[in-house]
mmCIF file of C-alpha atoms in Angstrom:
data_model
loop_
_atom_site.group_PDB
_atom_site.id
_atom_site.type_symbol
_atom_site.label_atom_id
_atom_site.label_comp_id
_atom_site.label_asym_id
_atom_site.label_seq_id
_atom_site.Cartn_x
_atom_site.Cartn_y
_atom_site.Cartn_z
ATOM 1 C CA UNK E 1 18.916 -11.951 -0.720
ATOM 2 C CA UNK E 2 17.408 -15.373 0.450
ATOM 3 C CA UNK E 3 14.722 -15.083 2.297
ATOM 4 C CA UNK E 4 14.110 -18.053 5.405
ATOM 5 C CA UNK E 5 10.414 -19.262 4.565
ATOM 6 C CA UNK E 6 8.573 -22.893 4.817
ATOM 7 C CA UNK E 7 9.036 -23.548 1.298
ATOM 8 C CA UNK E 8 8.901 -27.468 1.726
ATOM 9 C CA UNK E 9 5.330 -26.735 3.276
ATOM 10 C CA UNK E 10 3.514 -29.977 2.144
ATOM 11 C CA UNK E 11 0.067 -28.619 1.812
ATOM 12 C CA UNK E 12 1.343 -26.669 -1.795
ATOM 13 C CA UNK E 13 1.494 -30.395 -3.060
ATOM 14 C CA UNK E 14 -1.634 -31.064 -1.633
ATOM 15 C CA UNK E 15 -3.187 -28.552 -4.015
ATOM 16 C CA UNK E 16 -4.843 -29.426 -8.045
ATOM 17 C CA UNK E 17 -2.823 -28.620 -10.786
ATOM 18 C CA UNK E 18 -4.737 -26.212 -12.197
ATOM 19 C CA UNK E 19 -4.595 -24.499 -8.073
ATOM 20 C CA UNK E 20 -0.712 -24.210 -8.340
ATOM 21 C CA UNK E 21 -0.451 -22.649 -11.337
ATOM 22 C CA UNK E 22 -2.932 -19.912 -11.194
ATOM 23 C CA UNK E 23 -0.871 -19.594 -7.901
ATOM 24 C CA UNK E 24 2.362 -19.431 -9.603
ATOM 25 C CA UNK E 25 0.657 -17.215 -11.865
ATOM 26 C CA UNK E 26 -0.256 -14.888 -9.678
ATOM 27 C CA UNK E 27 3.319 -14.647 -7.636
ATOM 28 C CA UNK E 28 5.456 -14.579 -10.596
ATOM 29 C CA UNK E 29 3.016 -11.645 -11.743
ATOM 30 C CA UNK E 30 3.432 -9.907 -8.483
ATOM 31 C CA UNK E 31 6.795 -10.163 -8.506
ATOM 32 C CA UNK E 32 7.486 -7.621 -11.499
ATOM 33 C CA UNK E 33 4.694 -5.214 -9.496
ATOM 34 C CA UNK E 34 7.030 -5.299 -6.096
ATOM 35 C CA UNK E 35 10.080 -4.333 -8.394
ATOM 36 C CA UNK E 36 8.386 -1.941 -10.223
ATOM 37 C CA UNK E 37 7.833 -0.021 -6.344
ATOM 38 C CA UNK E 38 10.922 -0.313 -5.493
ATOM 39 C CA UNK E 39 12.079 0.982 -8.562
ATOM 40 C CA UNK E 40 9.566 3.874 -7.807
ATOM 41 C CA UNK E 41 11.102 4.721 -4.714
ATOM 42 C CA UNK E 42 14.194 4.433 -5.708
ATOM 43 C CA UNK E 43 13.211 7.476 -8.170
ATOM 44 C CA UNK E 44 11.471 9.245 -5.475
ATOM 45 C CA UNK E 45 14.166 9.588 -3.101
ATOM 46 C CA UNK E 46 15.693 12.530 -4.957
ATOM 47 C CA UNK E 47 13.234 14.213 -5.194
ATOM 48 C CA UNK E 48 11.961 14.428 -1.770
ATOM 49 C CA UNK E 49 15.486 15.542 -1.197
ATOM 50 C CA UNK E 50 15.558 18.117 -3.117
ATOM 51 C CA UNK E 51 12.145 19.175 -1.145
ATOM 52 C CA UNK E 52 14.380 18.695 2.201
ATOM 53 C CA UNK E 53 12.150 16.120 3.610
ATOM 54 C CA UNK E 54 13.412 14.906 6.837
ATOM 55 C CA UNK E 55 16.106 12.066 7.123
ATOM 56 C CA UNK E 56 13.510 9.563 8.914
ATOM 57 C CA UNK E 57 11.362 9.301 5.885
ATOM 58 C CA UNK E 58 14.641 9.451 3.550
ATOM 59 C CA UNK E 59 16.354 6.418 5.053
ATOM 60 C CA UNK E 60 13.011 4.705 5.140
ATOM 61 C CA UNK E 61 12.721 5.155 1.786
ATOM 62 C CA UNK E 62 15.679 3.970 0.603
ATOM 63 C CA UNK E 63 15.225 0.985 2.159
ATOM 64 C CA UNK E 64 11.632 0.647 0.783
ATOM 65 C CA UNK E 65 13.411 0.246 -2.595
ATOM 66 C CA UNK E 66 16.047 -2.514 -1.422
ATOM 67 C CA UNK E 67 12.824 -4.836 0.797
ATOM 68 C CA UNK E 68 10.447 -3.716 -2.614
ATOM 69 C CA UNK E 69 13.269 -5.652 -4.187
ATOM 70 C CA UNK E 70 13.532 -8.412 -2.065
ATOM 71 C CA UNK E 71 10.015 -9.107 -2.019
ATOM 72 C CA UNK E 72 9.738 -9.417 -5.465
ATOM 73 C CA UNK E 73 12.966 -11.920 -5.387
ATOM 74 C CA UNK E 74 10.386 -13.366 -2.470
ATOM 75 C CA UNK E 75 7.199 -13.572 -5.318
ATOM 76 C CA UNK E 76 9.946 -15.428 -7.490
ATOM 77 C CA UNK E 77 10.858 -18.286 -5.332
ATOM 78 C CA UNK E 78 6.856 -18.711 -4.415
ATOM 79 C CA UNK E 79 5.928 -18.416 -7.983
ATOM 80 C CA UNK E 80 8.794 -21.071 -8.819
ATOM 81 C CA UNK E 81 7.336 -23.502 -5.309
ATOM 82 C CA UNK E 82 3.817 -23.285 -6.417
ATOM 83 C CA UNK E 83 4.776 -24.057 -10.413
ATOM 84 C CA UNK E 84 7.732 -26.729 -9.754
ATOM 85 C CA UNK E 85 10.041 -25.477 -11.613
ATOM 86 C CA UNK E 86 11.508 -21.927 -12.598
ATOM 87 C CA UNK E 87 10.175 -18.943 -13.728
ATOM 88 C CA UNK E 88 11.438 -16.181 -15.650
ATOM 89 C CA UNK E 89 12.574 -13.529 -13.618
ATOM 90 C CA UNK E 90 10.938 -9.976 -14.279
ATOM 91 C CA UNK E 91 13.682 -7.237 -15.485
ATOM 92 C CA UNK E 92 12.564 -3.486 -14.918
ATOM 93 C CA UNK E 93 15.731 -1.508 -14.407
ATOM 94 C CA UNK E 94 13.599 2.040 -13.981
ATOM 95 C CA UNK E 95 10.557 3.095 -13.625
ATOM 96 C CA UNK E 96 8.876 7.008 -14.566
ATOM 97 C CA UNK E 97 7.164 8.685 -12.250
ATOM 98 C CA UNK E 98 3.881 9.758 -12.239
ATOM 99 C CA UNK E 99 3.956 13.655 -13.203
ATOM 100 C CA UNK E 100 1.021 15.320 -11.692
ATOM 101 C CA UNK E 101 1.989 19.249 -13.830
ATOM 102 C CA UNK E 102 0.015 21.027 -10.949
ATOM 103 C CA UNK E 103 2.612 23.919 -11.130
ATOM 104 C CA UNK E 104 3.582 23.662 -7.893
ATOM 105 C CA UNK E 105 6.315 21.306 -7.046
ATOM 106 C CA UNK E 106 6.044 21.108 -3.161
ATOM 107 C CA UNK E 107 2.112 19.871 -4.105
ATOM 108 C CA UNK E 108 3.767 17.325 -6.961
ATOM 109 C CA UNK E 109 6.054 15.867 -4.435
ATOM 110 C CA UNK E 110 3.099 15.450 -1.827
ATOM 111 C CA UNK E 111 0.873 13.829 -4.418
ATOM 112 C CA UNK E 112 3.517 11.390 -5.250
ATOM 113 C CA UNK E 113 4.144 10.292 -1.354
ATOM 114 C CA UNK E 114 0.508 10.287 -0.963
ATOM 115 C CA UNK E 115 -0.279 8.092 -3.714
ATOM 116 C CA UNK E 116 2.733 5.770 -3.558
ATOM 117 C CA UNK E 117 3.028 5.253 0.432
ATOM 118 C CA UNK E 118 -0.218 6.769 2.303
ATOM 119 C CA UNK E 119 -2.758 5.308 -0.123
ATOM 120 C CA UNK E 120 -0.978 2.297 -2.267
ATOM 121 C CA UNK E 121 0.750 1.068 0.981
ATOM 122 C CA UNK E 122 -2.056 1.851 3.611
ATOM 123 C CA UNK E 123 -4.290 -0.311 1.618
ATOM 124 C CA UNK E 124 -1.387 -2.942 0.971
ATOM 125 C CA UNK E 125 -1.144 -3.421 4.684
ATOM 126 C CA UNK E 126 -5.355 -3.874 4.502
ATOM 127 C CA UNK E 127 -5.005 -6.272 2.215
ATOM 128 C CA UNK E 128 -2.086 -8.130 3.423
ATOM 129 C CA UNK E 129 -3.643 -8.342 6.552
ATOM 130 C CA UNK E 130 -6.486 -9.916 5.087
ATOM 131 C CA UNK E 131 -5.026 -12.206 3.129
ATOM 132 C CA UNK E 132 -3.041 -13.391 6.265
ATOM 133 C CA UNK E 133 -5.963 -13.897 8.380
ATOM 134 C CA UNK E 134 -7.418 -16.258 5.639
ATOM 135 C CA UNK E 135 -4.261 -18.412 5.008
ATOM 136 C CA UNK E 136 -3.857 -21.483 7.008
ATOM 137 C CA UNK E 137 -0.931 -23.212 4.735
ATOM 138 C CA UNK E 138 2.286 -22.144 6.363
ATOM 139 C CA UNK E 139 4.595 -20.843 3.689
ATOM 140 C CA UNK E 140 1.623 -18.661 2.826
ATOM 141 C CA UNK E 141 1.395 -17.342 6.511
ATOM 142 C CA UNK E 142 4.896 -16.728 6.159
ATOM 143 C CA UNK E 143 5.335 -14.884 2.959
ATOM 144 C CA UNK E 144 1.833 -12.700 4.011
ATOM 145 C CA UNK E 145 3.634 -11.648 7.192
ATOM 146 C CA UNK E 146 7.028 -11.422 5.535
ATOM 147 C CA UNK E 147 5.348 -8.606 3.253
ATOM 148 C CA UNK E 148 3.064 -7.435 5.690
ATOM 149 C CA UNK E 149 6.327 -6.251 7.993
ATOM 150 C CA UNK E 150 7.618 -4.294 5.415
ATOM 151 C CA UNK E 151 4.658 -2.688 3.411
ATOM 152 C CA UNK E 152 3.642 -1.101 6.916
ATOM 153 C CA UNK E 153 6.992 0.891 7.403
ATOM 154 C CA UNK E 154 6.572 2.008 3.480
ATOM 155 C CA UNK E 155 3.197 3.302 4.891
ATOM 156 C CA UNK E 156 4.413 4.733 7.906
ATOM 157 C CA UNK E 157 7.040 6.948 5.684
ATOM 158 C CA UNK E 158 4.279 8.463 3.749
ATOM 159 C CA UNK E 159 2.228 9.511 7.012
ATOM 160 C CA UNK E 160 5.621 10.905 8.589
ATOM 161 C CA UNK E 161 6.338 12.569 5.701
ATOM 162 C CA UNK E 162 2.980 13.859 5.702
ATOM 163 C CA UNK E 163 3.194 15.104 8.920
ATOM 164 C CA UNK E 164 6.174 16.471 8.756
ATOM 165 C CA UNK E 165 7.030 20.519 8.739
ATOM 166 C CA UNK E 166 8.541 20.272 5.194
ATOM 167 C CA UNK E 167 4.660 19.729 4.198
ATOM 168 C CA UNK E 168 3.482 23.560 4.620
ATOM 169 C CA UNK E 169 -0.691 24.064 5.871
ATOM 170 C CA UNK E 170 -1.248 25.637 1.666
ATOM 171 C CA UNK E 171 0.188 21.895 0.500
ATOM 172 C CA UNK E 172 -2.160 20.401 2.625
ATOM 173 C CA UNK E 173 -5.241 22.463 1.934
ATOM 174 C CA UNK E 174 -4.693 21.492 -1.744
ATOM 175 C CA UNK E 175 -4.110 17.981 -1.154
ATOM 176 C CA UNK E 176 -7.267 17.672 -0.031
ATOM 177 C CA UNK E 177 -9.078 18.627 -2.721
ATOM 178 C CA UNK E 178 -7.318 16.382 -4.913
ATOM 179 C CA UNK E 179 -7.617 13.263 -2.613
ATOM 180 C CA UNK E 180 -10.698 11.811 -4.489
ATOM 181 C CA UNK E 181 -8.813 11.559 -7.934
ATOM 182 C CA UNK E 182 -5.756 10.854 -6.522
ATOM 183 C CA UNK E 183 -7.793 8.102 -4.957
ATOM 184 C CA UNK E 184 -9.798 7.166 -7.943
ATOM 185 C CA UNK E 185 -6.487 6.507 -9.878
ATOM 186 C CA UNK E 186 -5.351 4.282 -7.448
ATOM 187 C CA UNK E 187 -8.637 1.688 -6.967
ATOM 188 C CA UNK E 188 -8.425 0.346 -10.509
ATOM 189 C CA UNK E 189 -5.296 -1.201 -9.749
ATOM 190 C CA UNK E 190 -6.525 -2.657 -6.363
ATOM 191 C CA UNK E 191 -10.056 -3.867 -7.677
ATOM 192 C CA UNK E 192 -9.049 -5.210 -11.275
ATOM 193 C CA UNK E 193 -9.419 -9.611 -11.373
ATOM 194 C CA UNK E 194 -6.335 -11.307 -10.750
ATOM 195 C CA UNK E 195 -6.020 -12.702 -14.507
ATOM 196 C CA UNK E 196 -4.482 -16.061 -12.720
ATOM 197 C CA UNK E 197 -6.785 -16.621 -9.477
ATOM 198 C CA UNK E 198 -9.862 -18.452 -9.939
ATOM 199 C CA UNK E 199 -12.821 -16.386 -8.191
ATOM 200 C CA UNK E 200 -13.160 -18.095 -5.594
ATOM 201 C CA UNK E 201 -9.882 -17.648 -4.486
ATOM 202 C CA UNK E 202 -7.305 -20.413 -2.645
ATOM 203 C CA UNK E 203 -8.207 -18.614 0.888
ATOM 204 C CA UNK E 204 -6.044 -21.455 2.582
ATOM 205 C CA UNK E 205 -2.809 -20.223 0.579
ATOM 206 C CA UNK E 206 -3.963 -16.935 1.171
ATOM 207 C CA UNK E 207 -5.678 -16.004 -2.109
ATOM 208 C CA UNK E 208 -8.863 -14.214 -0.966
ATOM 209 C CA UNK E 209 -12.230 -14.344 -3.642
ATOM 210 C CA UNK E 210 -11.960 -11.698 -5.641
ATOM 211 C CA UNK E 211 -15.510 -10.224 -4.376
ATOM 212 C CA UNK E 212 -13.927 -10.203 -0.665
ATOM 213 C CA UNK E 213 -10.465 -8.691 -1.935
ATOM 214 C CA UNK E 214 -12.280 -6.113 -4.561
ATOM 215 C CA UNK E 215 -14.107 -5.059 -1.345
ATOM 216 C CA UNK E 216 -11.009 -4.277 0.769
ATOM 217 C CA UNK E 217 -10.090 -1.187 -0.850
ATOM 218 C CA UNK E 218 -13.125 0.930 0.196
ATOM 219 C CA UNK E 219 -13.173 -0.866 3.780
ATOM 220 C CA UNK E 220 -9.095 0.423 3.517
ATOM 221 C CA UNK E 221 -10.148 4.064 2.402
ATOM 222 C CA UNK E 222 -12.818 4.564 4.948
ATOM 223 C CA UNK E 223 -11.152 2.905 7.838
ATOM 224 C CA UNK E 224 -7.805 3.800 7.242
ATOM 225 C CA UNK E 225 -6.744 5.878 4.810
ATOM 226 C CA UNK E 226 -8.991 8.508 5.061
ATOM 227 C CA UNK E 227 -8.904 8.723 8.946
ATOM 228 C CA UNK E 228 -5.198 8.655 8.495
ATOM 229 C CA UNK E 229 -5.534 11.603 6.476
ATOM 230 C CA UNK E 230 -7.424 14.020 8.574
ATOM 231 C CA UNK E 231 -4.577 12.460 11.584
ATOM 232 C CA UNK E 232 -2.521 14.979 9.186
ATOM 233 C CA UNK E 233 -4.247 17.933 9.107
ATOM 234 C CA UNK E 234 -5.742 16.964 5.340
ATOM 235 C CA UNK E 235 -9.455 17.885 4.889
ATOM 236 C CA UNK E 236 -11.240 14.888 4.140
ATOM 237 C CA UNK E 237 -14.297 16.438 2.961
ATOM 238 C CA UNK E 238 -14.516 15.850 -0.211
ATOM 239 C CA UNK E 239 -12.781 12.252 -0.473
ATOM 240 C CA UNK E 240 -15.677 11.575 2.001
ATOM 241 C CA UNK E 241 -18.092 12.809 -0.098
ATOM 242 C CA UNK E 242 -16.476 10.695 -3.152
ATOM 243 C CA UNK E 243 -16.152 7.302 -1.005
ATOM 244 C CA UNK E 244 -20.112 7.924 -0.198
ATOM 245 C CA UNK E 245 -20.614 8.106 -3.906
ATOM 246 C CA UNK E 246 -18.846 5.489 -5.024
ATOM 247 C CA UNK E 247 -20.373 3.122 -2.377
ATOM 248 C CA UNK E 248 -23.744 4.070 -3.359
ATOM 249 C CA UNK E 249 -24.126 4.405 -7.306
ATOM 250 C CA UNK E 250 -27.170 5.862 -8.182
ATOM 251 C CA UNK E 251 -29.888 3.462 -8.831
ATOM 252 C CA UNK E 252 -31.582 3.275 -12.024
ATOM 253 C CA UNK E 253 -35.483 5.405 -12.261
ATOM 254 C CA UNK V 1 -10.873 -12.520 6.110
ATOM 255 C CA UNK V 2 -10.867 -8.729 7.587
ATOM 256 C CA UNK V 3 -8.201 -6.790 8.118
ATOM 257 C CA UNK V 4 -8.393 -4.616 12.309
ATOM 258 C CA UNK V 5 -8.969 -1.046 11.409
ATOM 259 C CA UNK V 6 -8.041 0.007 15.006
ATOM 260 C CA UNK V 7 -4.515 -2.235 14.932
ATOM 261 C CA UNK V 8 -3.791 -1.118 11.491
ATOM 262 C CA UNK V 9 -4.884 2.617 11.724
ATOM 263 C CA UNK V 10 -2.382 3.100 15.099
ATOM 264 C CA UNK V 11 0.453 0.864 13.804
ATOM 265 C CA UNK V 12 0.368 2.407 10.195
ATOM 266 C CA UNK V 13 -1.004 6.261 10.813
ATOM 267 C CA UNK V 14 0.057 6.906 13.855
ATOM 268 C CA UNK V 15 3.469 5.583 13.839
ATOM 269 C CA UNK V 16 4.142 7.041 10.996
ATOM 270 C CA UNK V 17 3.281 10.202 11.961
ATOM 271 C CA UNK V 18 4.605 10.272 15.407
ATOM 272 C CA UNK V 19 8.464 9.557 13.352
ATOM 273 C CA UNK V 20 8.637 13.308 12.307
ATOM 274 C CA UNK V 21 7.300 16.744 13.914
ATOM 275 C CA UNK V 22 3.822 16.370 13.978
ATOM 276 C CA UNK V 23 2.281 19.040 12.036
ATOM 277 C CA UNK V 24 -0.564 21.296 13.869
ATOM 278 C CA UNK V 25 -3.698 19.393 14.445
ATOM 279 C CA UNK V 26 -2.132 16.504 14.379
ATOM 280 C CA UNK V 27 -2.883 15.040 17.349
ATOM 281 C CA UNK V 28 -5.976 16.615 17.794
ATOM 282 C CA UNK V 29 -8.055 13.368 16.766
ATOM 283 C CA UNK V 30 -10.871 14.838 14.854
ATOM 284 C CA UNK V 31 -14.134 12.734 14.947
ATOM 285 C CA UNK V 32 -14.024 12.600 11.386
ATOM 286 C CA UNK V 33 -10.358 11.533 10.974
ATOM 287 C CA UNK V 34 -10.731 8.870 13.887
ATOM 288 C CA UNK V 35 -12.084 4.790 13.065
ATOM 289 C CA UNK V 36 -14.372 3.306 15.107
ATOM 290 C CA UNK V 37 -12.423 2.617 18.313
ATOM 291 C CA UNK V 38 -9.246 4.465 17.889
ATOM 292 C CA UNK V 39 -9.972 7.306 20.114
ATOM 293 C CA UNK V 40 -7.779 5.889 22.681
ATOM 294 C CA UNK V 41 -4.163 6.184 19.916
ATOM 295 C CA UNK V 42 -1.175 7.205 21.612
ATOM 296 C CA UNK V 43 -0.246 10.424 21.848
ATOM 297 C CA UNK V 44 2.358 11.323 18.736
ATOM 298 C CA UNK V 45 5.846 10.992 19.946
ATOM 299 C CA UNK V 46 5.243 8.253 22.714
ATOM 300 C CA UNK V 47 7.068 5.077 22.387
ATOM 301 C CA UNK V 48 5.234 4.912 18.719
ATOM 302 C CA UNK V 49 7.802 5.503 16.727
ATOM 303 C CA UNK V 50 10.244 3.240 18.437
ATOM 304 C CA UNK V 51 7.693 0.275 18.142
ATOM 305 C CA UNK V 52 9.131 -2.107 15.345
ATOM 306 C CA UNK V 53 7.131 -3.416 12.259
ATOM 307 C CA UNK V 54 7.585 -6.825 13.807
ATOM 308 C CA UNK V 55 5.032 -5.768 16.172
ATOM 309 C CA UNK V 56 2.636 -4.444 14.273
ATOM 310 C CA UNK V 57 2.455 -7.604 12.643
ATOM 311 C CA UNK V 58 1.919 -9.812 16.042
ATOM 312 C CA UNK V 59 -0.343 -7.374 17.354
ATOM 313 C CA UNK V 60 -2.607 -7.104 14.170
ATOM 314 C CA UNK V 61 -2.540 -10.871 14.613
ATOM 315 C CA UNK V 62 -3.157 -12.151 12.152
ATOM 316 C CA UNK V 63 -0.721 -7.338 -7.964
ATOM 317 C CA UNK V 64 -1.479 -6.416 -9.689
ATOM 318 C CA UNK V 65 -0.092 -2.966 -10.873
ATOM 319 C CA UNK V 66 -1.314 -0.010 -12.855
ATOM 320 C CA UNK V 67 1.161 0.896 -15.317
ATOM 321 C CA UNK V 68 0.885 3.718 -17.690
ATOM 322 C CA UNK V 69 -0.233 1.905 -20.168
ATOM 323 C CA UNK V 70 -2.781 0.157 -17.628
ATOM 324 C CA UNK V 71 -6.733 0.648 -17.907
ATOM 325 C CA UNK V 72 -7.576 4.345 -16.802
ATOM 326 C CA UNK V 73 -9.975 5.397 -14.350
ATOM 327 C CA UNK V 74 -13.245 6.351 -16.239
ATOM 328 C CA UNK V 75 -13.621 10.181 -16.551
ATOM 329 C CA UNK V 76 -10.179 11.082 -14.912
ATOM 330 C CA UNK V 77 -7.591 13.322 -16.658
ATOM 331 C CA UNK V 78 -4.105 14.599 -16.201
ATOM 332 C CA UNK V 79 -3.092 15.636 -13.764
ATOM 333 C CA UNK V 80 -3.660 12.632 -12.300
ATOM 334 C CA UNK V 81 -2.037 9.085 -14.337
ATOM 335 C CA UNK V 82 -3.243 6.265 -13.982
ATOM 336 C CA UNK V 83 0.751 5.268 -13.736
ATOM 337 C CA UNK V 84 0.321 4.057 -9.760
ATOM 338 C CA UNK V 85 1.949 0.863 -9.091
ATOM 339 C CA UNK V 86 0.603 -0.961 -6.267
ATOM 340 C CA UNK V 87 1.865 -3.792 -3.773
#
């Protein structure tokens, strides 16, 4: 499962101590949140089986769950550059899924693509991208477009399945009325401080501030994964009308 | 450091979309569902879905994870977890 990067890149030793290991830090904790999706799709490709969805998004996800694995053997041998020395591998055989008990399973299944590819993957490739367009140190260029390949087929998968006939007009209607909690659930984990980074980031290795990657989630939302909604016949309506909220918290009297 | 809403938007959304039966409306392009210079997507079906990942990434040019036991969104409830992993 080796993966061909620059890992010899000179400019990691170029870094402080204290630079490499909130680096390492922050790859060796990524590394147990790649498994984890993998492990996530793995679960999920049963069930969108069992709700017939079409063999494009099927394949795609089962390979989701093999590169979700290979990226986080990818976060390992970063983590493991940037500290000097190894790190301890993360172990996370399964994973549960999120159970949405909205009495209709065609809606549960939807939820679950929606969340886990159309809005956690959609913003990944935002994010990504943005991280790649601030790194300058080559291994980092590398691993950012390494990831970047991959987290924008697990995207694609979502929108295909999303557009796909298996996904009935009724599913639809109701999945956009549950957009802005579905999307709610998912910002905490994109705008939460890396415990490792410093806050100013390590833009060169492709660690953005944490003001300038906290903002890339709504930028993601409102440029991408809402439009890429309504591309799917989802009424955006009210996740507008959360996003507008949420951008503008009311101001004190 | 900003990611290309157009690149992204036609590489991610409308790829994707294009690689199973579009559903009605799909390709209509409402103003609302359409970024800021991304009138001008392909139409669904049309070499998108053949166009590789790899591309994406050269044309776009250039951890965190929320486990169930992770820090809940304030005021939100079943049915919606906060048990979302991300990245």
């Amino acid at each position: 499962m080796g993966v061909d990067l620059p890992f010899d890149d000179s400019s990691v030793a170029a870094l402080s101590g204290a630079q490499r290991a909130a680096i390492a830090g922050h790859w060796g904790r990524r590394a147990r949140a790649e498994l984890q999706v993998g492990r996530a799709f793995a679960a999920m490709v049963p069930v969108l089986r069992e709700r017939r969805a079409s063999r494009a998004v099927l394949d795609r996800l089962e390979r989701g769950a093999d590169e979700e694995e290979r990226h986080s053997e990818l976060c390992v041998r970063l983590a493991e550059t940037y500290a000097g020395g190894p790190v301890q591998r993360p172990q996370v055989d399964s994973v549960v899924l999120p159970r949405f008990d909205v009495g209709d399973e065609a809606l549960e299944c939807t939820l679950l693509v929606a969340g886990m590819c159309c809005i956690n993957e959609t913003v990944a490739t935002a994010w990504i991208s943005s991280c790649l367009a601030a790194a300058e140190a080559p291994l980092a260029v590398a691993a950012n477009r390494f990831h970047l390949r991959d987290e924008i087929e697990h995207a694609r998968l979502g929108w295909a399945h999303l557009a796909s006939e298996v996904v009935s007009d009724k599913t639809r209607r109701a999945l956009g009325l549950c957009l802005p909690k579905l999307l709610e659930a998912n910002a905490s984990g994109w705008e939460r401080k890396d415990p490792f980074l410093p806050d100013e980031g390590v833009p060169t290795h492709g660690h953005l501030p944490h003001e300038v990657s906290r903002g890339v989630y709504n930028e993601a939302v409102a440029d991408l994964v809402l439009p890429g909604f309504a591309h799917v016949g989802v009424d955006v309506g009210p996740a507008r009308a959360w996003l507008r909220a949420r951008r503008s918290p009311p101001t004190a009297a | 450091m900003k990611f290309m809403p157009a690149k992204l938007f036609h590489a991610v959304v409308v790829t994707g979309a294009a690689l199973t039966a579009a559903c009605a409306g799909t390709d209509e392009g409402t103003d609302e569902g359409s970024p800021p210079d991304e009138a001008a997507v392909v139409a669904d079906g049309q070499a998108d879905d053949a166009a590789p990942a790899d591309d994406a990434v050269d044309a776009i040019g250039a951890g965190v994870e929320t486990t169930a036991g992770g820090t809940c969104p304030p005021g939100s409830e079943r049915p919606y977890p906060p048990c979302f992993w991300i990245l």
